[in-house]
Short mmCIF file of C-alpha atoms in Angstrom, two decimals:
data_model
loop_
_atom_site.label_atom_id
_atom_site.label_comp_id
_atom_site.label_asym_id
_atom_site.label_seq_id
_atom_site.Cartn_x
_atom_site.Cartn_y
_atom_site.Cartn_z
CA UNK A 1 -1.62 -10.70 12.09
CA UNK A 2 1.72 -12.07 13.02
CA UNK A 3 1.33 -14.88 9.51
CA UNK A 4 0.62 -11.97 7.37
CA UNK A 5 3.97 -10.22 8.92
CA UNK A 6 5.71 -13.22 8.14
CA UNK A 7 4.41 -13.93 4.73
CA UNK A 8 5.40 -10.11 4.28
CA UNK A 9 8.96 -10.95 4.84
CA UNK A 10 8.82 -13.73 2.62
CA UNK A 11 7.67 -12.06 -0.56
CA UNK A 12 3.87 -13.54 0.23
CA UNK A 13 1.37 -11.08 0.34
CA UNK A 14 -1.68 -12.15 2.10
CA UNK A 15 -4.77 -9.44 2.13
CA UNK A 16 -5.59 -9.88 5.40
CA UNK A 17 -5.98 -11.76 8.17
CA UNK A 18 -9.51 -13.56 7.47
CA UNK A 19 -7.95 -15.04 3.98
CA UNK A 20 -5.34 -16.50 6.27
CA UNK A 21 -7.44 -18.34 8.78
CA UNK A 22 -10.09 -19.21 5.94
CA UNK A 23 -6.64 -20.85 3.45
CA UNK A 24 -6.36 -24.29 5.65
CA UNK A 25 -9.89 -24.89 3.72
CA UNK A 26 -8.50 -24.63 0.43
CA UNK A 27 -8.85 -27.60 -1.99
CA UNK A 28 -8.18 -25.95 -5.20
CA UNK A 29 -6.20 -23.15 -6.42
CA UNK A 30 -7.38 -21.11 -9.57
CA UNK A 31 -4.37 -18.62 -10.87
CA UNK A 32 -5.76 -15.43 -12.80
CA UNK A 33 -2.83 -14.07 -14.97
CA UNK A 34 -3.15 -10.15 -13.61
CA UNK A 35 0.23 -8.87 -13.56
CA UNK A 36 1.83 -10.56 -10.90
CA UNK A 37 2.38 -13.53 -12.61
CA UNK A 38 2.83 -12.67 -15.91
CA UNK A 39 5.78 -9.51 -14.69
CA UNK A 40 6.45 -11.76 -11.18
CA UNK A 41 5.87 -7.99 -9.34
CA UNK A 42 3.20 -6.05 -8.40
CA UNK A 43 2.28 -2.86 -10.43
CA UNK A 44 0.95 0.53 -9.25
CA UNK A 45 -2.58 0.98 -11.33
CA UNK A 46 -3.96 3.75 -10.36
CA UNK A 47 -3.45 6.98 -7.99
CA UNK A 48 -5.99 8.93 -6.38
CA UNK A 49 -5.43 12.09 -4.88
CA UNK A 50 -7.19 14.10 -2.52
CA UNK A 51 -8.54 17.46 -3.34
CA UNK A 52 -5.60 19.23 -1.62
CA UNK A 53 -2.46 17.23 -3.44
CA UNK A 54 -1.75 15.59 -6.98
CA UNK A 55 -1.39 12.06 -8.40
CA UNK A 56 2.56 12.79 -8.86
CA UNK A 57 2.87 14.03 -5.20
CA UNK A 58 1.39 11.29 -3.71
CA UNK A 59 3.26 8.75 -5.58
CA UNK A 60 6.49 11.07 -4.86
CA UNK A 61 5.74 10.65 -1.16
CA UNK A 62 4.70 7.61 -0.90
CA UNK A 63 7.72 6.56 -2.70
CA UNK A 64 9.82 8.87 -0.74
CA UNK A 65 8.63 6.48 2.53
CA UNK A 66 9.01 3.45 1.00
CA UNK A 67 12.45 3.94 -0.39
CA UNK A 68 14.02 2.21 2.34
CA UNK A 69 11.43 -0.76 2.21
CA UNK A 70 11.96 -3.95 1.01
CA UNK A 71 8.53 -4.97 0.82
CA UNK A 72 7.59 -5.91 -3.00
CA UNK A 73 4.58 -3.32 -2.80
CA UNK A 74 7.10 -0.77 -1.64
CA UNK A 75 9.27 -1.43 -4.34
CA UNK A 76 6.15 -1.11 -6.77
CA UNK A 77 5.19 2.26 -5.49
CA UNK A 78 9.36 3.05 -5.73
CA UNK A 79 9.42 1.64 -9.41
CA UNK A 80 6.31 3.73 -10.62
CA UNK A 81 7.87 7.20 -8.95
CA UNK A 82 11.07 6.22 -10.68
CA UNK A 83 9.63 5.49 -14.06
CA UNK A 84 7.87 9.00 -14.08
CA UNK A 85 10.98 10.65 -13.17
CA UNK A 86 9.76 12.07 -9.74
CA UNK A 87 12.31 12.95 -7.52
CA UNK A 88 12.34 11.41 -4.48
CA UNK A 89 12.86 13.23 -1.19
CA UNK A 90 14.92 11.49 1.73
CA UNK A 91 13.51 9.91 4.70
CA UNK A 92 13.96 9.11 7.89
CA UNK A 93 12.67 7.26 10.98
CA UNK A 94 11.28 4.65 8.67
CA UNK A 95 9.08 1.74 10.40
CA UNK A 96 7.87 -1.35 8.96
CA UNK A 97 4.20 -2.22 10.65
CA UNK A 98 4.44 -6.22 9.24
CA UNK A 99 0.99 -6.98 7.69
CA UNK A 100 -0.19 -3.10 7.61
CA UNK A 101 2.16 -0.32 6.67
CA UNK A 102 5.22 1.75 6.62
CA UNK A 103 5.75 4.85 8.93
CA UNK A 104 8.51 7.71 8.00
CA UNK A 105 9.37 11.39 7.90
CA UNK A 106 9.61 12.74 4.55
CA UNK A 107 9.96 16.62 4.05
CA UNK A 108 9.58 16.88 8.08
CA UNK A 109 5.83 15.54 8.15
CA UNK A 110 4.98 12.40 9.43
CA UNK A 111 3.79 9.62 6.71
CA UNK A 112 1.80 6.69 7.01
CA UNK A 113 1.24 4.60 4.41
CA UNK A 114 -0.57 1.02 4.60
CA UNK A 115 -3.91 -0.75 4.67
CA UNK A 116 -7.33 0.38 5.32
CA UNK A 117 -6.69 -1.45 9.19
CA UNK A 118 -3.53 0.49 9.76
CA UNK A 119 -5.26 4.09 8.98
CA UNK A 120 -8.42 2.94 11.01
CA UNK A 121 -6.23 1.85 14.42
CA UNK A 122 -4.30 5.29 13.55
CA UNK A 123 -7.40 7.39 13.50
CA UNK A 124 -6.76 8.71 10.20
CA UNK A 125 -9.38 10.25 8.51
CA UNK A 126 -10.24 8.69 4.90
CA UNK A 127 -11.96 11.54 3.38
CA UNK A 128 -14.83 9.50 1.65
CA UNK A 129 -11.98 7.48 0.04
CA UNK A 130 -13.34 4.12 1.30
CA UNK A 131 -15.87 3.55 -1.40
CA UNK A 132 -12.88 4.12 -3.94
CA UNK A 133 -10.69 1.14 -1.99
CA UNK A 134 -13.49 -0.39 -1.92
CA UNK A 135 -13.83 -0.53 -6.15
CA UNK A 136 -10.43 -1.29 -6.10
CA UNK A 137 -10.54 -4.33 -3.98
CA UNK A 138 -13.68 -5.88 -6.35
CA UNK A 139 -11.17 -5.40 -9.32
CA UNK A 140 -8.77 -7.45 -7.65
CA UNK A 141 -6.55 -4.54 -6.62
CA UNK A 142 -4.69 -3.94 -3.47
CA UNK A 143 -5.75 -0.49 -2.14
CA UNK A 144 -2.62 1.52 0.28
CA UNK A 145 -3.93 4.85 1.88
CA UNK A 146 -1.18 7.29 2.42
CA UNK A 147 -1.56 9.75 5.18
CA UNK A 148 0.36 12.87 5.94
CA UNK A 149 0.36 14.23 9.19
CA UNK A 150 -0.86 17.96 8.01
CA UNK A 151 -4.28 17.10 9.65
CA UNK A 152 -3.86 13.86 8.27
CA UNK A 153 -5.00 14.52 5.09
CA UNK A 154 -5.47 11.13 3.08
CA UNK A 155 -4.82 9.99 -0.95
CA UNK A 156 -5.13 6.58 -2.08
CA UNK A 157 -2.98 4.05 -4.76
CA UNK A 158 -3.85 0.87 -5.40
CA UNK A 159 -1.40 -1.49 -6.95
CA UNK A 160 -2.23 -4.99 -8.91
CA UNK A 161 -2.29 -7.92 -6.48
#
């Protein structure tokens, strides 16, 4: 966990602890040009909203929470929201948890935005979005979950790696 957090501080994104542990056995590196390399930055590719919300609202809330973040994935979320001309809300009580996600207050509600492990550790029900996140991971995308404290309702964003 410390390794993924330290990597994130330096702009190096590591999928999970297991990947970091296996890295010492790497002998060859093959690069796939998926956007991160061609554009030099991650981009939001999909937004899956739970039935109680819309993709635009999910992106707006996520970007509002990430507005204080310097993490490359957070910056990608903010950029996507601004490109869609979504009005961001002010956030407070921003807290980044290295290698996992962020928490913040937006519109008077506590938001959690982060990876699957972060949501599981916080006891957030994923409302069936696990299968969609598995699809994203199989496509080489990074899945981020957004939890809203109104019963910890959940939505999903995906970004190119």
